[in-house]
Tab-separated table of C-alpha atoms and ligand atoms in Angstrom:
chain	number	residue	atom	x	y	z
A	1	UNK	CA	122.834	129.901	128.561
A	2	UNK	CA	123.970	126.397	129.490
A	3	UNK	CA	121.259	123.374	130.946
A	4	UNK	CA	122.512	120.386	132.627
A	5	UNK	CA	120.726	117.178	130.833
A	6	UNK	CA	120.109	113.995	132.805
A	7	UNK	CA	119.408	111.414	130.338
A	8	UNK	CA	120.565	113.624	127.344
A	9	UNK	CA	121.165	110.615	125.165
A	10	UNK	CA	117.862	109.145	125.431
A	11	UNK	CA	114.770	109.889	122.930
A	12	UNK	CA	113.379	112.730	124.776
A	13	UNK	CA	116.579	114.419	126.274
A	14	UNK	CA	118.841	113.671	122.994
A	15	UNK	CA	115.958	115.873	121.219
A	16	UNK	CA	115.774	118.944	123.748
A	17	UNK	CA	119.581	118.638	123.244
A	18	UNK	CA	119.069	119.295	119.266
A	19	UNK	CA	116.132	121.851	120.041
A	20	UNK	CA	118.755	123.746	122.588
A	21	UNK	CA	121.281	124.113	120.141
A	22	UNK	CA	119.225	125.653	117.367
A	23	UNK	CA	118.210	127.905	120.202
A	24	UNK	CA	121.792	129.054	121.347
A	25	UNK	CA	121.696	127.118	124.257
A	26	UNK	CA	124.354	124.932	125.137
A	27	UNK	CA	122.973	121.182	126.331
A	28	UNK	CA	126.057	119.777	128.657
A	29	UNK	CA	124.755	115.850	129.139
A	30	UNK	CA	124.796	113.187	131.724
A	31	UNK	CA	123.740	109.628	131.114
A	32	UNK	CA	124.736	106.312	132.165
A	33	UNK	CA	123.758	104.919	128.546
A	34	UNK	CA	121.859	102.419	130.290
A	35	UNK	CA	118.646	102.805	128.011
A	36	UNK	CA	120.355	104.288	125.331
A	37	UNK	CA	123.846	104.628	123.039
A	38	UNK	CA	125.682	107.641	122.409
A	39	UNK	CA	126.001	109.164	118.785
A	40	UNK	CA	129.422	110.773	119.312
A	41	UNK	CA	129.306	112.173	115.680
A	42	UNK	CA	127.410	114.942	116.951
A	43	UNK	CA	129.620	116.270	119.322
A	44	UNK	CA	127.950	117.318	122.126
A	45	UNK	CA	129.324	117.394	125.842
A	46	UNK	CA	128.666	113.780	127.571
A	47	UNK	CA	129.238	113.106	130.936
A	48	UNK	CA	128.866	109.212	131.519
A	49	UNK	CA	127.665	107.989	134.461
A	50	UNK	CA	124.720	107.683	137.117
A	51	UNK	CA	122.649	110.914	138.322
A	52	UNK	CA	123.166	109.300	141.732
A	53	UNK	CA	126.722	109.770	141.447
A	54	UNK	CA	127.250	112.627	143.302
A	55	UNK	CA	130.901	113.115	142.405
A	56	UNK	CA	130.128	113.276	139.074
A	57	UNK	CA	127.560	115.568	139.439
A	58	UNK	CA	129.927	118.212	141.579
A	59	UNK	CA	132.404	117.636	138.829
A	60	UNK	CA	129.818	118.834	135.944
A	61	UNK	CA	129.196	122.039	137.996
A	62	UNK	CA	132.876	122.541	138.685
A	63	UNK	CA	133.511	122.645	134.932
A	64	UNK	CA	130.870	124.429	134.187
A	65	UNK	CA	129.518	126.614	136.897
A	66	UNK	CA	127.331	128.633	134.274
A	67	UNK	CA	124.817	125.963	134.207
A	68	UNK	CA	121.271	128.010	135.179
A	69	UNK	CA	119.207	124.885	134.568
A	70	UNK	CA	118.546	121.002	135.425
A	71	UNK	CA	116.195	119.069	132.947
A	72	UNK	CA	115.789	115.648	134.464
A	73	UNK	CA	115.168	113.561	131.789
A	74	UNK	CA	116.809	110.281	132.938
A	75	UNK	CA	114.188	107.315	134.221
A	76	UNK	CA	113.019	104.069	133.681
A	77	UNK	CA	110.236	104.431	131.480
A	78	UNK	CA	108.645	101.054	130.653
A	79	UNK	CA	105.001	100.525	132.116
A	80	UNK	CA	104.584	97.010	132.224
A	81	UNK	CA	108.263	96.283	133.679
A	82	UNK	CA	107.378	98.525	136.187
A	83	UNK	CA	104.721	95.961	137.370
A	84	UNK	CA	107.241	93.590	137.881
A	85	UNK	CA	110.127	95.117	138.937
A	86	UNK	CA	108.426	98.056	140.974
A	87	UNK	CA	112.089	98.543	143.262
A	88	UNK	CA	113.671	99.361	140.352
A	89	UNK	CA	111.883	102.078	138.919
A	90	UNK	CA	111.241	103.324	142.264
A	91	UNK	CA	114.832	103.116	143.206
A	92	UNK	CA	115.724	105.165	140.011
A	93	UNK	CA	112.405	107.402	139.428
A	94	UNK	CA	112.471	108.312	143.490
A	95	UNK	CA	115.643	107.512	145.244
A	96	UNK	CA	118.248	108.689	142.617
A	97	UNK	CA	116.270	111.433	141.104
A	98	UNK	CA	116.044	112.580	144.557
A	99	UNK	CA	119.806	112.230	144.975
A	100	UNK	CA	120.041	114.073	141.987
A	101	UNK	CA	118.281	117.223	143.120
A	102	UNK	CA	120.399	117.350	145.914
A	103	UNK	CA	123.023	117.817	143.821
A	104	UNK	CA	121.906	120.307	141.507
A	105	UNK	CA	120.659	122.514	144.752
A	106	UNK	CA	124.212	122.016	146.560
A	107	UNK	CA	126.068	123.406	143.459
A	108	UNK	CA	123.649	126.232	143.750
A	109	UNK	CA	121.700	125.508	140.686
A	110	UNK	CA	117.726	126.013	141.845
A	111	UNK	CA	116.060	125.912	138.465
A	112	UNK	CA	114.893	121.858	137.497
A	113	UNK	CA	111.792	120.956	134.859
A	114	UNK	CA	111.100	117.653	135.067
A	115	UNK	CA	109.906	115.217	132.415
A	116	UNK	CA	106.757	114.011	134.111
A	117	UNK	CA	103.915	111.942	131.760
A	118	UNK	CA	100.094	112.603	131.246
A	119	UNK	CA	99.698	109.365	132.567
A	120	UNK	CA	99.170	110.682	135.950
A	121	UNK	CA	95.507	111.506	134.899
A	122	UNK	CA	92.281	109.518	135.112
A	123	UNK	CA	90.766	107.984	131.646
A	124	UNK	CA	88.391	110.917	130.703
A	125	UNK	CA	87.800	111.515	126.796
A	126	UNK	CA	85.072	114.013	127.495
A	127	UNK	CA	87.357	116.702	127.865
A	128	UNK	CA	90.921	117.460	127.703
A	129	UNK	CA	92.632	117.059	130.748
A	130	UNK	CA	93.532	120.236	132.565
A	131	UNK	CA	96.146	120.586	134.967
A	132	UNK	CA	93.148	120.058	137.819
A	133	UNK	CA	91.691	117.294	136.552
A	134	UNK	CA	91.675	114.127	138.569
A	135	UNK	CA	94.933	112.351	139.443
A	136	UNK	CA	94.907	108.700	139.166
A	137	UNK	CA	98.165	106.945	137.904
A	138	UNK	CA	98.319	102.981	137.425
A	139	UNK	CA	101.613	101.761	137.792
A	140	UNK	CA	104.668	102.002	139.824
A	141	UNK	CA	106.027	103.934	136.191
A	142	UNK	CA	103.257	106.389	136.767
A	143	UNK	CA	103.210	106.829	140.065
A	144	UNK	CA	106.837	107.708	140.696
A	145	UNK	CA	106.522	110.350	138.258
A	146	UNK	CA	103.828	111.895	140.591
A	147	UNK	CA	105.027	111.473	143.818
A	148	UNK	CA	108.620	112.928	142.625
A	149	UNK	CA	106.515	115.626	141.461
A	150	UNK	CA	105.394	115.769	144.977
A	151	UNK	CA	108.786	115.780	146.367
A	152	UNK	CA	109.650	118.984	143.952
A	153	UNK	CA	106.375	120.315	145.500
A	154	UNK	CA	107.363	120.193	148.835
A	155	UNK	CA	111.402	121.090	148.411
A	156	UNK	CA	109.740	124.225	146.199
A	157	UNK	CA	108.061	124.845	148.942
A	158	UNK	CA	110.924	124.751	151.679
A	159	UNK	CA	113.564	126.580	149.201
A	160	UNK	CA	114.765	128.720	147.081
A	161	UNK	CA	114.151	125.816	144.412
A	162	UNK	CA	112.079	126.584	140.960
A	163	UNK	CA	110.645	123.770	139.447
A	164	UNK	CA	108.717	122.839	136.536
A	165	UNK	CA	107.185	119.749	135.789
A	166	UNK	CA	106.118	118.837	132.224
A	167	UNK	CA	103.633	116.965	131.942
A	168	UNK	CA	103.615	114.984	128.133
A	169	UNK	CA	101.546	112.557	126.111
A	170	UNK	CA	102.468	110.535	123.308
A	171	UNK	CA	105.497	111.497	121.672
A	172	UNK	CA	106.028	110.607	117.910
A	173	UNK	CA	108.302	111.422	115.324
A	174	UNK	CA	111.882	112.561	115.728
A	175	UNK	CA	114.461	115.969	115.505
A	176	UNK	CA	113.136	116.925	111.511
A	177	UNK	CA	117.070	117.460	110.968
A	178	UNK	CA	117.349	113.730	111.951
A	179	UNK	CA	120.018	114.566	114.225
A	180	UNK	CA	117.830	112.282	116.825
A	181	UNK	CA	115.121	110.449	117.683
A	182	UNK	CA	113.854	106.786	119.459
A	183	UNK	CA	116.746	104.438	119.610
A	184	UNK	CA	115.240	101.527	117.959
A	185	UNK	CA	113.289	101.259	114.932
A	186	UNK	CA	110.427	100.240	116.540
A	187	UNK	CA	108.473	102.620	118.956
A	188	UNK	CA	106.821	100.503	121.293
A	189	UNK	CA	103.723	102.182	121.362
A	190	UNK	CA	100.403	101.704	118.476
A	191	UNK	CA	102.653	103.945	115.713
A	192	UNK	CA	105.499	101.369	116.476
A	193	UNK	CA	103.334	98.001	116.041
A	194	UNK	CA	101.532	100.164	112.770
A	195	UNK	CA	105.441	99.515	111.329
A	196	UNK	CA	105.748	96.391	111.854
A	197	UNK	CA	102.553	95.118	110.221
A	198	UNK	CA	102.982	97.421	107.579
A	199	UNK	CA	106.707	95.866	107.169
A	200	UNK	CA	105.539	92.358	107.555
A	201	UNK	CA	102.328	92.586	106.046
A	202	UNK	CA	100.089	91.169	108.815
A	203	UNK	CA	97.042	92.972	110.175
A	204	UNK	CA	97.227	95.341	112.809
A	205	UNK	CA	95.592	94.072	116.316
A	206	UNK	CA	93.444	96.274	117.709
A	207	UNK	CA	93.337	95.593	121.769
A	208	UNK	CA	89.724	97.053	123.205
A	209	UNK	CA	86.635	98.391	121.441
A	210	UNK	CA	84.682	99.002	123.334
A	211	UNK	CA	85.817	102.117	125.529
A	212	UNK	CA	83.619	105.221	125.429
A	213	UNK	CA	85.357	106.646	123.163
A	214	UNK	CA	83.151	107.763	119.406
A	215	UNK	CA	84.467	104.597	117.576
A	216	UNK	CA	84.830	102.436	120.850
A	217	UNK	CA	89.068	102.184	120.050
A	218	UNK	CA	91.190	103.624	122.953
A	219	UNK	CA	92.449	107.481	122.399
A	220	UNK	CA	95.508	109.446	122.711
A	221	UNK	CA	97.203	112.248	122.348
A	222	UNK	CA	99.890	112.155	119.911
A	223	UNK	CA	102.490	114.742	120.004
A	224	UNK	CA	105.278	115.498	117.682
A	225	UNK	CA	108.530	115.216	119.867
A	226	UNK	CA	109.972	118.032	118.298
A	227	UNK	CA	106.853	120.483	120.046
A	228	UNK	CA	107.494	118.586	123.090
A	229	UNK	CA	111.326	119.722	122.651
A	230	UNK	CA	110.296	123.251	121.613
A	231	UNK	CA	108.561	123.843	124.705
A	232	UNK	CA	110.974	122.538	126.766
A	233	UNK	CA	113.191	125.476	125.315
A	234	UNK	CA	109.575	127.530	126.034
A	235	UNK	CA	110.343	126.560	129.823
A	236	UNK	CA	113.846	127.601	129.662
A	237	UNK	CA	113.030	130.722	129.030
A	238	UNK	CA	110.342	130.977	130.922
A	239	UNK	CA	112.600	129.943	134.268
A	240	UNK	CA	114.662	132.454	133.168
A	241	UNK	CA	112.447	135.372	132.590
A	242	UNK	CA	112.512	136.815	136.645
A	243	UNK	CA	115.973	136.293	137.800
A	244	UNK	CA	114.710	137.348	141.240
A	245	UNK	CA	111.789	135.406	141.247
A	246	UNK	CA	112.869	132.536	144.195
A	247	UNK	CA	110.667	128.936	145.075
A	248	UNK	CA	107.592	127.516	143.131
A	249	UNK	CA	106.337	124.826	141.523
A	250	UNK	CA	104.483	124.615	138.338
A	251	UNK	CA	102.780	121.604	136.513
A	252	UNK	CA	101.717	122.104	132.968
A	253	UNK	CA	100.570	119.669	130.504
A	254	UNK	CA	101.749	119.384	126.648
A	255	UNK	CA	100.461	117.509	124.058
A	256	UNK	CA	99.096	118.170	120.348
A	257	UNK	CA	95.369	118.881	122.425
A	258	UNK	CA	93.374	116.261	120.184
A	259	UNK	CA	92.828	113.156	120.226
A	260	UNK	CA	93.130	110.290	118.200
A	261	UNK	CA	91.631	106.998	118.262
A	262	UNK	CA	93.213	103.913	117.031
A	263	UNK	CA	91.213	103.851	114.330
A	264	UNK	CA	91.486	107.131	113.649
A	265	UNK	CA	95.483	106.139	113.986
A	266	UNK	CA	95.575	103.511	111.645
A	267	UNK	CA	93.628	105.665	108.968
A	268	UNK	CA	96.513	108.538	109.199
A	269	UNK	CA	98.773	106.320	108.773
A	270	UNK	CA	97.679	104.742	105.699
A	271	UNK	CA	97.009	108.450	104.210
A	272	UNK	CA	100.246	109.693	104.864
A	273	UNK	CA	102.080	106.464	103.754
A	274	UNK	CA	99.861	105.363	101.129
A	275	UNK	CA	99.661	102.153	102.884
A	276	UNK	CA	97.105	99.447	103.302
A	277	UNK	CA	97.364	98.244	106.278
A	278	UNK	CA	94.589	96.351	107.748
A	279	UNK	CA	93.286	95.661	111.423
A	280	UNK	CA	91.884	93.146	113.696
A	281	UNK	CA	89.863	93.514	116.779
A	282	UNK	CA	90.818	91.618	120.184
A	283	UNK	CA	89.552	92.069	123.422
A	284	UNK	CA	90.945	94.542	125.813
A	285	UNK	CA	94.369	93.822	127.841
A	286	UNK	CA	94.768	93.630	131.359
A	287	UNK	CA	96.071	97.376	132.152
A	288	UNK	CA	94.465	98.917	128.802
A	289	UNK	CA	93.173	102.316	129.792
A	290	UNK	CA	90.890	104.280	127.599
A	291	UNK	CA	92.877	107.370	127.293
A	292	UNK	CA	92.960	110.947	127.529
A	293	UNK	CA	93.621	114.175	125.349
A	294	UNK	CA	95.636	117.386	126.836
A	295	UNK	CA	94.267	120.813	127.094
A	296	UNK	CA	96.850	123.411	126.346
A	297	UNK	CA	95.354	126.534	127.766
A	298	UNK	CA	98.189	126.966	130.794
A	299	UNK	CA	100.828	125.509	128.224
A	300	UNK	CA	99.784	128.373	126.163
A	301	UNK	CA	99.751	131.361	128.807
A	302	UNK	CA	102.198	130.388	131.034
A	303	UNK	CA	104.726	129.008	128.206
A	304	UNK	CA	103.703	130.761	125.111
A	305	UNK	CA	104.029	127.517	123.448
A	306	UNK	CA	101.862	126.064	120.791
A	307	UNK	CA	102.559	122.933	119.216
A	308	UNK	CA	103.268	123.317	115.263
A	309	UNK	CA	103.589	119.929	113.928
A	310	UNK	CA	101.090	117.331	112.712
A	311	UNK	CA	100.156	114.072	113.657
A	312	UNK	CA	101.120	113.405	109.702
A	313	UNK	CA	104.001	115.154	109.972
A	314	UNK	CA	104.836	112.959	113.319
A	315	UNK	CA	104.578	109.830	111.368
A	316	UNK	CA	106.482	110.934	108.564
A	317	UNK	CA	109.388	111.643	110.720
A	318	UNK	CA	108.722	108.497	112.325
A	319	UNK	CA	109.578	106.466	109.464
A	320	UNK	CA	112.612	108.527	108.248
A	321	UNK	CA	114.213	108.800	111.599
A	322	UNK	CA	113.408	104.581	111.326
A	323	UNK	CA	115.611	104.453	108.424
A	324	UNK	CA	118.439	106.550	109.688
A	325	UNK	CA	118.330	104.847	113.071
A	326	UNK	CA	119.089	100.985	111.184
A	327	UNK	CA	121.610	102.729	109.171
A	328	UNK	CA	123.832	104.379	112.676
A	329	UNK	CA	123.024	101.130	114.542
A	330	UNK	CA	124.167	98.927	111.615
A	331	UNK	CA	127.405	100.959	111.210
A	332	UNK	CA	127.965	101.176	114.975
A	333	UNK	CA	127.356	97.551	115.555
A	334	UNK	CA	125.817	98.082	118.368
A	335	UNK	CA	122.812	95.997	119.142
A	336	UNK	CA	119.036	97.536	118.979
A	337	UNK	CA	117.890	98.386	122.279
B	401	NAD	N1	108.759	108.542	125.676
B	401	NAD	C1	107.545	108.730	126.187
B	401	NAD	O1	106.555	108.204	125.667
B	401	NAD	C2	107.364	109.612	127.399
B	401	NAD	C3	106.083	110.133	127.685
B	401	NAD	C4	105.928	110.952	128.825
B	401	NAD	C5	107.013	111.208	129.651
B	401	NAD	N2	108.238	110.690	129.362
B	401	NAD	C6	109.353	110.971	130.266
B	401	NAD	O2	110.411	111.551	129.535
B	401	NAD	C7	111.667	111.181	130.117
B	401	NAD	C8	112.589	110.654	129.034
B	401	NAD	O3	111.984	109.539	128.411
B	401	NAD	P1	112.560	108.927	127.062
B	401	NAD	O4	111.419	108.478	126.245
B	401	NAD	O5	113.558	109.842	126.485
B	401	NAD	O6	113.295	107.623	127.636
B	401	NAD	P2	114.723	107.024	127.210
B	401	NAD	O7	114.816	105.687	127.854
B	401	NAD	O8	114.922	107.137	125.746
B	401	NAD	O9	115.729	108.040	127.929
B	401	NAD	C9	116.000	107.991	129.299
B	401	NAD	C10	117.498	108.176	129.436
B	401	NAD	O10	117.830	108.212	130.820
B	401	NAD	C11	119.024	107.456	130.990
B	401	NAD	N3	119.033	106.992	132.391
B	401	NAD	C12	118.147	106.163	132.998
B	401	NAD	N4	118.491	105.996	134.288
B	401	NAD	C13	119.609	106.730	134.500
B	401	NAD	C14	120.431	106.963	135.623
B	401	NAD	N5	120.187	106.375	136.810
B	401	NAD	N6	121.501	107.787	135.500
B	401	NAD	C15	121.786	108.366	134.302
B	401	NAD	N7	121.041	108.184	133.197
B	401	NAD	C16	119.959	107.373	133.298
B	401	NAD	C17	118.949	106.318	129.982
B	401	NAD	O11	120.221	105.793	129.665
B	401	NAD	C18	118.308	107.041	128.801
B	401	NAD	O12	119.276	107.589	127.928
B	401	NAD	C19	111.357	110.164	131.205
B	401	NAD	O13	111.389	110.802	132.456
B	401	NAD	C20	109.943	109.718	130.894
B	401	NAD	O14	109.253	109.375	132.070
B	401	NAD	C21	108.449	109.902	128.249
């Protein structure tokens, strides 16, 4: 079988890549390389350019009309430049995806999972979040991932179009075979700022604690990106499983289905890395949410997915995949996104 990837070179769609080819599936990529570089020592299929460029897009399913399946991968991704520059990631999350789909269903492909977030959901850490439990996203980041999952809703509805929608937490770690992972060495996120105080020896600064959470730190649900790949190989075959099935649209959630506190977080993280790293508290930050955790129940029917790895095992990889990442970057000489 052969998938089209938009944004195959990025953290998330470089690793489906890697989890499709230990599958037998053959990842064919497109990405403008504007949020990421390419490793060409791997060898995989690149097409460079915009999922808006319709050309290009033709082109990929004129060389390869076996492609059964989109994964649209490629966005803007960062929350709080979202707040500022809301055109953009509209323009990109809405208006180009939206070209892009037009593509894919022109050259006849009508299969597309998209890469949507768990940030769509209300704060609620009484429960993990269902696929029915109430919407409420924050940004312009968050909210173009919903409404395009509206869109696919609606085309679904009006076509022969089949489309899944992942819905994902916090990913961590990297491929185990270190074939891939987050193009810096520096996650953004609470793991990534864990690094940096453990590599410069300051304390770690915890924002918020007093959310209603059971140690008053904010909660999430950290997810080994090598599950999250897995089940996008999960949805694959799922897609694939009634050739004469025609239309739908699915939503499903994936995560690890606990959650973790910062706390919690930090104290991981000094077990598995025999560390010492130490914390302060500050107040919340304007935008700080208190968090949710994922139930898997319609992952694990509809999919028959189950995520295998740890949060220990995430942070592990985290820190390898750290190492390798300075060492291709150095020898590249290309500049740390
Ligand atoms: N990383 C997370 O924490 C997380 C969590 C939930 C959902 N997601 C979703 O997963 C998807 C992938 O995220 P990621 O973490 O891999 O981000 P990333 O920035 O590493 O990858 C995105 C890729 O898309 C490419 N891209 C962006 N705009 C493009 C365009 N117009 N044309 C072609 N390529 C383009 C970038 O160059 C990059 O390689 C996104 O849709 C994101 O919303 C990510």
């Amino acid at each position: 079988m052969k998938v089209l990837i938009a944004g195959g070179a990025g953290y998330i769609g470089s690793t489906i890549a890697s989890a499709c080819l230990d599958a037998d599936i053959a990842p064919i990529l497109l990405d403008n390389l504007g949020g990421s570089s390419f490793d060409e020592s791997l060898n995989r299929t690149l097409y460079e350019g915009d999922i808006a460029n319709s050309d290009l897009v033709d082109k990929i399913f004129r060389d390869h009309p076996d492609i059964e399946v989109a994964i649209l991968c490629a966005a803007l991704i960062n929350v709080p430049e979202s707040v500022l520059q809301p055109l953009a990631y509209y323009e990109t999350n809405l208006s180009k995806s939206l070209l892009f789909l037009e593509s894919v269903q022109r050259n006849g492909c009508r299969r597309l999972i998209f890469s949507s977030s768990t940030a769509v959901f209300q704060s609620d850490t009484n429960a993990g979040i269902t696929e029915t439990s109430p919407l409420r996203p924050e940004s312009p980041y968050t909210r173009s991932k919903l409404f395009f999952e509206w869109i696919l809703e609606d085309v679904a509805r009006a076509s022969r179009l089949q489309a899944l929608s992942l819905r994902f937490a916090n990913p961590v770690g990297a491929d185990p075979k270190m074939r891939t992972g987050l193009q810096s060495s520096r996650p953004s996120h609470a793991l990534g700022k864990l690094f940096m105080a453990m590599e410069t020896g300051t304390p770690f600064e915890i924002t918020g604690s007093d959310f209603p959470t059971r140690d008053g730190t904010g909660i999430r649900d950290y997810v080994h990106v090598w599950d999250i790949a897995e089940a996008h190989v999960a949805a694959l075959r799922n897609l694939m499983s009634d050739p004469n099935k025609v239309g739908g649209f699915e939503a499903i959630n994936l995560g690890s289905g606990r959650g973790t506190t910062v706390l919690e977080l930090i104290a991981a993280f000094n077990q598995t890395l025999g560390t010492n790293v130490t914390f302060i508290l500050s107040p919340r930050r304007l935008g700080d949410t208190t968090g949710i955790f994922v139930n898997l129940e319609k992952a694990r029917e509809v999919l028959k997915w189950e995520p295998k790895l740890s949060l220990e095992e995430g942070i592990r990889d985290s820190l390898r995949w750290s190492e390798v990442w300075r060492e291709k970057s150095g020898n590249s000489g290309k500049a740390e996104s």
